[in-house]
Amino acid sequence: MWFWFFESRNNPRTAPLVSWFGGGPGNSAQYGMFTQHGPCEILKDGAEPTLRENSLNNHANVLYIDLPIGSGFSYGNGAQVNSTKDCSPYVWTFLQLWFEAFAEYENRDLSVYTESYGGHTGPEIVNYILDKNSEIKAGKGSGDVINVKALSASNAWFDTRIQEKANLDFALSNSYRSLINESLYQELLAEYTTEVVPGLEKCDETGTSKDCFAAYRSYLDGIEQPIWTTAMNKYDDWIMADIQPGGVRPPTYHQEYLERADVQKAIGARVNYTESGGQFGILESGDDAKSFLGELSRIVRDGVQVLIWAGDSDYVCNWVGTKRVADAVDWPRKKEFADKSLQPYRVQSVQKATFKSVNNLHYARVFDAGHNVWWYRKYKI
């Protein structure tokens, strides 16, 4: 598995350790590293990297990991990974070897940061680490305990049943512009109720690739495609990752840079760069339709600090759906959290977001930001 590691620019001996996993599914960690929060960025095609002032590693030691095998520069001879749960053992093994090689970080608290499809991979990775830690402490497993303390997931896809309904609601009414009218909303709501929900229930019941892929196709074809088509016909400048007029996404100038033979030779890459690898196998297995709300709930109950946050102009994994997921987390303080209203979050006296927190569960809605919320930030981390 390919990784980049960057020490904190400030107090690396005491700074926390953060691991970053891309979304996708199968999106290289280097997408987030170059476009959003790594120490360097590429500002135009053909340019060399330049220093990013507001890097995540200003105050944290950051480990970027290409997951799954086939993504970024990661490669291997084993069987193709076709599900989120199949990825976790690879991450556990990688971290064991990494801490062995970088022993000075072995006892450091670890945070898992991710986005988008990371609503699947993030909770599952943390959940798997907690399981392995329990086995080791009980004398039933080998390896070293990993001190996983936090999960941050931005604009993330956790639970289709909750978030697909939220997509409908958001498409009809949001702070920027309506994507569909009331008539289409009612038509798609009926499709959701009669076709999508039963399909998701069957996926939950059997867990088979056949049933889960059928559920995935039911909402992709029955709900998403009509919304996308309607929005594209309605607005010339519509993109699903940023629905505000003139919406934009991070430019991917880094791809050309990472595909250069001289760069690959200099960094020791053994395969060509792949921005998204293994995604079709994961999607064809029906993995997208599977819920990871249970894993998310477990890690909250276990005391892991969890931040769910979203740029509010994203349609894909919109703030309405991610908030509903946060409110649905099953833990002793569920009702208290769900009943709590969002409060203003200000930076230099200017409101930039709203948020709420109860103990170790936190939620934030970030204004005027799209799917890759880190890139849209207009203030320092």
CSV table of C-alpha atoms in Angstrom, one decimal:
chain,number,residue,atom,x,y,z
A,1,MET,CA,0.0,0.0,0.0
A,2,TRP,CA,1.3,3.4,-1.0
A,3,PHE,CA,1.6,6.2,1.5
A,4,TRP,CA,2.9,9.7,2.0
A,5,PHE,CA,3.9,10.9,5.5
A,6,PHE,CA,4.4,14.5,6.5
A,7,GLU,CA,5.5,15.6,9.9
A,8,SER,CA,3.8,18.4,11.6
A,9,ARG,CA,5.3,21.8,10.8
A,10,ASN,CA,4.8,22.6,14.5
A,11,ASN,CA,5.9,20.4,17.4
A,12,PRO,CA,5.9,17.0,15.5
A,13,ARG,CA,7.1,15.2,18.6
A,14,THR,CA,3.8,16.0,20.4
A,15,ALA,CA,1.4,16.7,17.5
A,16,PRO,CA,-1.4,14.2,16.9
A,17,LEU,CA,-1.3,11.6,14.1
A,18,VAL,CA,-3.9,11.8,11.4
A,19,SER,CA,-4.5,9.3,8.6
A,20,TRP,CA,-6.4,10.4,5.5
A,21,PHE,CA,-8.3,8.0,3.2
A,22,GLY,CA,-10.0,9.2,0.0
A,23,GLY,CA,-13.6,8.7,-1.0
A,24,GLY,CA,-14.7,7.3,-4.2
A,25,PRO,CA,-15.1,4.4,-3.8
A,26,GLY,CA,-11.4,3.7,-4.6
A,27,ASN,CA,-10.3,7.3,-4.8
A,28,SER,CA,-6.6,7.9,-4.1
A,29,ALA,CA,-5.6,9.7,-0.9
A,30,GLN,CA,-3.5,11.9,-3.2
A,31,TYR,CA,-6.6,13.6,-4.6
A,32,GLY,CA,-7.3,15.1,-1.1
A,33,MET,CA,-3.6,15.6,-0.5
A,34,PHE,CA,-3.0,17.8,-3.5
A,35,THR,CA,-6.4,19.5,-4.0
A,36,GLN,CA,-7.5,20.1,-0.4
A,37,HIS,CA,-5.1,20.0,2.5
A,38,GLY,CA,-1.7,18.5,1.8
A,39,PRO,CA,1.5,20.5,2.3
A,40,CYS,CA,1.8,21.2,-1.4
A,41,GLU,CA,-0.6,22.1,-4.2
A,42,ILE,CA,-0.4,22.4,-8.0
A,43,LEU,CA,-2.0,25.6,-9.3
A,44,LYS,CA,-2.2,25.0,-13.0
A,45,ASP,CA,-1.5,22.3,-15.7
A,46,GLY,CA,2.2,21.5,-16.0
A,47,ALA,CA,3.2,23.4,-12.9
A,48,GLU,CA,5.5,22.2,-10.2
A,49,PRO,CA,4.1,21.8,-6.6
A,50,THR,CA,4.1,24.9,-4.4
A,51,LEU,CA,3.8,25.2,-0.7
A,52,ARG,CA,0.3,25.3,0.7
A,53,GLU,CA,0.1,27.7,3.6
A,54,ASN,CA,-3.0,26.2,5.3
A,55,SER,CA,-2.0,22.6,5.3
A,56,LEU,CA,-3.4,19.9,7.5
A,57,ASN,CA,0.1,19.2,8.7
A,58,ASN,CA,0.5,22.6,10.1
A,59,HIS,CA,-0.5,21.1,13.5
A,60,ALA,CA,-0.7,17.4,12.8
A,61,ASN,CA,1.5,14.6,11.6
A,62,VAL,CA,-0.4,13.3,8.5
A,63,LEU,CA,-0.4,9.9,6.9
A,64,TYR,CA,-2.0,9.7,3.4
A,65,ILE,CA,-2.9,6.1,2.5
A,66,ASP,CA,-4.0,4.9,-1.0
A,67,LEU,CA,-6.9,2.5,-0.5
A,68,PRO,CA,-7.8,0.0,-1.9
A,69,ILE,CA,-5.1,-1.8,-3.7
A,70,GLY,CA,-5.1,-0.4,-7.3
A,71,SER,CA,-5.8,3.1,-6.1
A,72,GLY,CA,-3.1,5.8,-6.5
A,73,PHE,CA,0.2,4.0,-6.4
A,74,SER,CA,-0.9,1.0,-4.3
A,75,TYR,CA,-0.6,-2.3,-6.0
A,76,GLY,CA,-0.6,-6.0,-5.2
A,77,ASN,CA,-0.9,-9.6,-6.4
A,78,GLY,CA,-3.8,-10.6,-4.2
A,79,ALA,CA,-7.5,-10.8,-5.0
A,80,GLN,CA,-9.3,-7.6,-5.9
A,81,VAL,CA,-11.0,-5.9,-3.0
A,82,ASN,CA,-14.7,-5.6,-3.8
A,83,SER,CA,-16.2,-4.4,-0.5
A,84,THR,CA,-15.6,-1.9,2.2
A,85,LYS,CA,-15.2,-4.6,4.8
A,86,ASP,CA,-12.6,-6.4,2.7
A,87,CYS,CA,-10.4,-3.2,3.0
A,88,SER,CA,-10.1,-3.1,6.7
A,89,PRO,CA,-7.7,-6.0,7.3
A,90,TYR,CA,-5.3,-4.4,4.8
A,91,VAL,CA,-5.4,-1.1,6.7
A,92,TRP,CA,-4.8,-2.9,10.0
A,93,THR,CA,-1.9,-4.8,8.6
A,94,PHE,CA,-0.5,-1.7,7.0
A,95,LEU,CA,-0.7,0.3,10.3
A,96,GLN,CA,1.0,-2.5,12.2
A,97,LEU,CA,3.9,-2.4,9.8
A,98,TRP,CA,4.0,1.4,9.7
A,99,PHE,CA,4.1,1.7,13.5
A,100,GLU,CA,6.9,-0.8,13.5
A,101,ALA,CA,8.9,1.2,11.0
A,102,PHE,CA,8.0,4.6,12.7
A,103,ALA,CA,8.1,3.4,16.3
A,104,GLU,CA,8.2,7.0,17.7
A,105,TYR,CA,4.5,7.3,16.7
A,106,GLU,CA,3.4,3.9,18.1
A,107,ASN,CA,1.7,5.3,21.2
A,108,ARG,CA,0.4,8.5,19.6
A,109,ASP,CA,-3.4,9.0,19.3
A,110,LEU,CA,-4.6,8.3,15.8
A,111,SER,CA,-7.4,10.1,14.0
A,112,VAL,CA,-9.0,8.8,10.9
A,113,TYR,CA,-10.0,11.6,8.4
A,114,THR,CA,-12.0,10.9,5.3
A,115,GLU,CA,-14.7,12.2,2.9
A,116,SER,CA,-17.5,11.1,0.6
A,117,TYR,CA,-17.5,7.3,0.3
A,118,GLY,CA,-15.4,7.5,3.5
A,119,GLY,CA,-18.8,7.4,5.2
A,120,HIS,CA,-18.4,3.6,4.5
A,121,THR,CA,-14.7,3.2,4.9
A,122,GLY,CA,-14.1,5.5,7.9
A,123,PRO,CA,-16.5,3.9,10.4
A,124,GLU,CA,-15.6,0.4,9.2
A,125,ILE,CA,-11.8,1.0,9.6
A,126,VAL,CA,-12.3,2.5,13.1
A,127,ASN,CA,-14.7,-0.3,14.0
A,128,TYR,CA,-12.2,-3.0,12.8
A,129,ILE,CA,-9.4,-1.4,14.8
A,130,LEU,CA,-11.5,-1.4,17.9
A,131,ASP,CA,-12.3,-5.1,17.4
A,132,LYS,CA,-8.7,-6.0,17.0
A,133,ASN,CA,-7.7,-3.9,20.0
A,134,SER,CA,-10.3,-5.9,22.1
A,135,GLU,CA,-8.9,-9.2,20.8
A,136,ILE,CA,-5.3,-8.2,21.7
A,137,LYS,CA,-6.3,-7.0,25.2
A,138,ALA,CA,-8.2,-10.2,25.8
A,139,GLY,CA,-5.1,-12.3,24.8
A,140,LYS,CA,-7.0,-13.6,21.7
A,141,GLY,CA,-5.1,-11.8,19.0
A,142,SER,CA,-1.6,-10.7,18.0
A,143,GLY,CA,-0.3,-7.2,17.1
A,144,ASP,CA,-0.1,-3.9,18.9
A,145,VAL,CA,-3.1,-1.9,20.1
A,146,ILE,CA,-3.7,1.2,18.0
A,147,ASN,CA,-4.9,4.2,19.9
A,148,VAL,CA,-7.7,5.3,17.6
A,149,LYS,CA,-9.3,8.4,19.1
A,150,ALA,CA,-11.3,10.2,16.4
A,151,LEU,CA,-13.1,10.0,13.1
A,152,SER,CA,-13.8,13.0,10.9
A,153,ALA,CA,-16.0,12.4,7.8
A,154,SER,CA,-16.9,15.3,5.5
A,155,ASN,CA,-19.8,15.2,3.1
A,156,ALA,CA,-19.9,11.4,3.6
A,157,TRP,CA,-22.2,8.6,2.5
A,158,PHE,CA,-23.2,6.5,5.5
A,159,ASP,CA,-26.7,5.2,5.1
A,160,THR,CA,-28.6,5.0,1.8
A,161,ARG,CA,-32.1,4.8,3.3
A,162,ILE,CA,-31.6,8.0,5.3
A,163,GLN,CA,-29.6,9.9,2.7
A,164,GLU,CA,-31.5,8.9,-0.4
A,165,LYS,CA,-34.7,10.4,1.1
A,166,ALA,CA,-32.6,13.4,2.1
A,167,ASN,CA,-31.4,13.8,-1.5
A,168,LEU,CA,-35.1,14.0,-2.6
A,169,ASP,CA,-35.9,16.7,0.0
A,170,PHE,CA,-32.7,18.6,-0.8
A,171,ALA,CA,-33.4,18.5,-4.5
A,172,LEU,CA,-36.8,20.1,-3.9
A,173,SER,CA,-35.8,22.7,-1.4
A,174,ASN,CA,-32.4,24.0,-0.4
A,175,SER,CA,-30.6,27.4,0.3
A,176,TYR,CA,-29.4,27.8,-3.3
A,177,ARG,CA,-31.9,26.7,-6.0
A,178,SER,CA,-34.5,23.9,-6.5
A,179,LEU,CA,-33.4,21.1,-8.7
A,180,ILE,CA,-36.8,19.5,-9.2
A,181,ASN,CA,-40.5,20.6,-8.9
A,182,GLU,CA,-43.1,19.3,-6.5
A,183,SER,CA,-44.7,17.1,-9.1
A,184,LEU,CA,-41.5,15.2,-9.8
A,185,TYR,CA,-40.7,15.1,-6.1
A,186,GLN,CA,-44.0,13.3,-5.4
A,187,GLU,CA,-43.3,10.9,-8.3
A,188,LEU,CA,-39.8,10.1,-7.0
A,189,LEU,CA,-41.0,9.8,-3.4
A,190,ALA,CA,-43.4,7.1,-4.5
A,191,GLU,CA,-40.5,5.3,-6.3
A,192,TYR,CA,-38.4,5.6,-3.1
A,193,THR,CA,-41.2,4.2,-0.9
A,194,THR,CA,-42.3,1.3,-3.2
A,195,GLU,CA,-39.1,0.3,-4.9
A,196,VAL,CA,-36.0,1.6,-3.1
A,197,VAL,CA,-36.8,1.0,0.5
A,198,PRO,CA,-37.9,-2.7,-0.1
A,199,GLY,CA,-34.7,-3.2,-2.1
A,200,LEU,CA,-32.6,-1.8,0.7
A,201,GLU,CA,-34.4,-4.0,3.2
A,202,LYS,CA,-33.6,-7.1,1.2
A,203,CYS,CA,-30.0,-6.0,0.9
A,204,ASP,CA,-29.9,-5.6,4.7
A,205,GLU,CA,-31.5,-9.0,5.2
A,206,THR,CA,-29.3,-11.1,2.8
A,207,GLY,CA,-26.2,-9.0,2.3
A,208,THR,CA,-25.6,-10.7,-1.0
A,209,SER,CA,-24.0,-8.8,-3.9
A,210,LYS,CA,-27.0,-9.7,-6.1
A,211,ASP,CA,-29.6,-8.1,-3.8
A,212,CYS,CA,-27.4,-5.1,-2.8
A,213,PHE,CA,-26.5,-4.3,-6.4
A,214,ALA,CA,-30.2,-4.5,-7.3
A,215,ALA,CA,-30.9,-2.1,-4.5
A,216,TYR,CA,-28.1,0.2,-5.8
A,217,ARG,CA,-29.5,0.2,-9.3
A,218,SER,CA,-33.0,0.9,-8.0
A,219,TYR,CA,-32.1,4.3,-6.5
A,220,LEU,CA,-29.4,5.1,-9.1
A,221,ASP,CA,-31.9,4.6,-12.0
A,222,GLY,CA,-35.1,5.4,-10.3
A,223,ILE,CA,-34.2,8.5,-8.3
A,224,GLU,CA,-30.7,9.8,-9.0
A,225,GLN,CA,-30.8,9.8,-12.8
A,226,PRO,CA,-34.2,11.7,-13.0
A,227,ILE,CA,-32.9,14.3,-10.6
A,228,TRP,CA,-29.6,14.7,-12.5
A,229,THR,CA,-31.3,14.9,-15.8
A,230,THR,CA,-33.8,17.5,-14.6
A,231,ALA,CA,-31.2,19.6,-13.0
A,232,MET,CA,-28.9,19.6,-16.1
A,233,ASN,CA,-31.8,20.6,-18.3
A,234,LYS,CA,-32.8,23.3,-15.9
A,235,TYR,CA,-29.4,24.9,-15.3
A,236,ASP,CA,-26.5,25.1,-17.7
A,237,ASP,CA,-24.0,25.5,-14.9
A,238,TRP,CA,-25.3,22.7,-12.6
A,239,ILE,CA,-22.8,20.3,-11.1
A,240,MET,CA,-23.9,17.9,-8.4
A,241,ALA,CA,-20.9,18.6,-6.1
A,242,ASP,CA,-21.7,22.3,-5.8
A,243,ILE,CA,-25.2,23.3,-6.8
A,244,GLN,CA,-24.9,27.0,-6.2
A,245,PRO,CA,-24.8,29.2,-9.4
A,246,GLY,CA,-21.4,29.0,-11.0
A,247,GLY,CA,-20.5,26.0,-8.9
A,248,VAL,CA,-17.0,24.6,-9.1
A,249,ARG,CA,-14.9,21.6,-8.1
A,250,PRO,CA,-11.2,21.4,-7.2
A,251,PRO,CA,-9.1,21.3,-10.3
A,252,THR,CA,-7.1,18.0,-10.8
A,253,TYR,CA,-3.8,19.4,-12.0
A,254,HIS,CA,-2.0,16.9,-9.8
A,255,GLN,CA,-2.9,14.0,-12.1
A,256,GLU,CA,-0.6,15.2,-14.9
A,257,TYR,CA,2.2,15.7,-12.3
A,258,LEU,CA,1.8,12.3,-10.8
A,259,GLU,CA,1.7,10.6,-14.2
A,260,ARG,CA,5.2,12.0,-15.1
A,261,ALA,CA,7.8,9.3,-15.4
A,262,ASP,CA,10.5,11.5,-13.7
A,263,VAL,CA,8.2,12.1,-10.7
A,264,GLN,CA,7.3,8.4,-10.3
A,265,LYS,CA,11.0,7.5,-10.5
A,266,ALA,CA,11.9,10.2,-7.9
A,267,ILE,CA,9.3,9.0,-5.4
A,268,GLY,CA,9.9,5.3,-5.9
A,269,ALA,CA,6.5,4.5,-7.4
A,270,ARG,CA,6.3,1.0,-9.0
A,271,VAL,CA,3.1,1.5,-11.0
A,272,ASN,CA,1.5,4.3,-12.9
A,273,TYR,CA,-0.8,6.6,-11.0
A,274,THR,CA,-4.5,5.7,-10.9
A,275,GLU,CA,-6.8,8.4,-9.5
A,276,SER,CA,-9.6,5.9,-8.8
A,277,GLY,CA,-8.9,2.2,-8.7
A,278,GLY,CA,-11.2,-0.8,-7.9
A,279,GLN,CA,-14.3,1.4,-7.8
A,280,PHE,CA,-16.3,-0.7,-10.3
A,281,GLY,CA,-15.8,-4.0,-8.4
A,282,ILE,CA,-16.9,-2.3,-5.2
A,283,LEU,CA,-20.0,-0.7,-6.8
A,284,GLU,CA,-20.9,-3.9,-8.7
A,285,SER,CA,-20.8,-5.8,-5.3
A,286,GLY,CA,-23.6,-3.5,-4.1
A,287,ASP,CA,-21.4,-2.1,-1.4
A,288,ASP,CA,-22.9,1.4,-1.9
A,289,ALA,CA,-26.3,0.3,-0.7
A,290,LYS,CA,-25.0,-1.2,2.5
A,291,SER,CA,-25.4,0.9,5.7
A,292,PHE,CA,-22.6,1.7,8.0
A,293,LEU,CA,-24.8,3.5,10.6
A,294,GLY,CA,-24.3,0.5,12.9
A,295,GLU,CA,-20.5,0.8,12.8
A,296,LEU,CA,-20.7,4.6,13.2
A,297,SER,CA,-23.0,4.1,16.3
A,298,ARG,CA,-20.7,1.5,17.8
A,299,ILE,CA,-17.6,3.8,17.7
A,300,VAL,CA,-19.6,6.7,19.1
A,301,ARG,CA,-20.7,4.5,22.0
A,302,ASP,CA,-17.1,3.4,22.5
A,303,GLY,CA,-16.1,7.0,23.1
A,304,VAL,CA,-14.3,7.8,19.9
A,305,GLN,CA,-14.6,11.5,19.0
A,306,VAL,CA,-16.7,11.7,15.8
A,307,LEU,CA,-17.1,14.8,13.6
A,308,ILE,CA,-19.6,14.7,10.8
A,309,TRP,CA,-19.6,17.8,8.7
A,310,ALA,CA,-20.7,19.0,5.3
A,311,GLY,CA,-20.4,21.8,2.9
A,312,ASP,CA,-24.0,22.9,2.3
A,313,SER,CA,-24.0,23.4,-1.5
A,314,ASP,CA,-23.1,19.7,-2.2
A,315,TYR,CA,-26.0,17.6,-3.5
A,316,VAL,CA,-24.1,14.2,-3.5
A,317,CYS,CA,-23.8,13.8,0.2
A,318,ASN,CA,-25.7,16.8,1.3
A,319,TRP,CA,-25.9,18.4,4.7
A,320,VAL,CA,-29.5,17.4,5.2
A,321,GLY,CA,-28.7,13.8,4.9
A,322,THR,CA,-25.5,13.8,6.9
A,323,LYS,CA,-27.3,15.7,9.7
A,324,ARG,CA,-30.1,13.1,9.7
A,325,VAL,CA,-27.4,10.4,10.0
A,326,ALA,CA,-25.8,12.1,12.9
A,327,ASP,CA,-29.2,12.4,14.6
A,328,ALA,CA,-29.9,8.7,14.0
A,329,VAL,CA,-26.7,7.5,15.7
A,330,ASP,CA,-27.7,4.9,18.2
A,331,TRP,CA,-26.1,5.8,21.5
A,332,PRO,CA,-27.3,6.7,25.1
A,333,ARG,CA,-27.5,10.4,24.3
A,334,LYS,CA,-29.3,10.0,20.9
A,335,LYS,CA,-32.4,12.0,21.8
A,336,GLU,CA,-30.4,14.8,23.4
A,337,PHE,CA,-28.3,15.2,20.3
A,338,ALA,CA,-31.2,14.9,17.9
A,339,ASP,CA,-33.2,17.5,19.8
A,340,LYS,CA,-30.3,20.0,20.0
A,341,SER,CA,-30.5,22.8,17.4
A,342,LEU,CA,-27.6,24.0,15.3
A,343,GLN,CA,-25.8,27.0,16.7
A,344,PRO,CA,-23.8,29.7,14.8
A,345,TYR,CA,-20.0,29.1,14.3
A,346,ARG,CA,-18.1,32.3,13.7
A,347,VAL,CA,-14.7,33.1,12.5
A,348,GLN,CA,-13.5,36.6,13.2
A,349,SER,CA,-17.1,37.6,14.0
A,350,VAL,CA,-18.4,36.3,10.7
A,351,GLN,CA,-20.7,33.3,10.7
A,352,LYS,CA,-19.2,30.6,8.5
A,353,ALA,CA,-21.1,27.5,9.7
A,354,THR,CA,-23.6,26.1,12.2
A,355,PHE,CA,-22.8,23.2,14.6
A,356,LYS,CA,-23.9,21.2,17.5
A,357,SER,CA,-22.0,18.9,19.9
A,358,VAL,CA,-23.0,16.5,22.7
A,359,ASN,CA,-20.1,14.8,24.4
A,360,ASN,CA,-18.1,13.0,21.7
A,361,LEU,CA,-20.5,13.4,18.8
A,362,HIS,CA,-20.2,16.6,16.7
A,363,TYR,CA,-22.0,17.9,13.6
A,364,ALA,CA,-21.3,21.0,11.4
A,365,ARG,CA,-22.9,22.6,8.3
A,366,VAL,CA,-20.4,24.8,6.4
A,367,PHE,CA,-21.9,27.6,4.3
A,368,ASP,CA,-21.0,28.1,0.7
A,369,ALA,CA,-18.9,25.0,0.3
A,370,GLY,CA,-19.4,22.0,-1.9
A,371,HIS,CA,-18.6,18.3,-1.8
A,372,ASN,CA,-14.9,18.6,-1.1
A,373,VAL,CA,-15.4,21.0,1.7
A,374,TRP,CA,-11.7,21.4,2.6
A,375,TRP,CA,-11.1,23.1,-0.7
A,376,TYR,CA,-13.8,25.6,-0.3
A,377,ARG,CA,-12.7,26.9,3.1
A,378,LYS,CA,-12.3,30.7,3.1
A,379,TYR,CA,-10.5,30.8,6.4
A,380,LYS,CA,-7.6,29.0,8.0
A,381,ILE,CA,-7.9,25.5,9.5
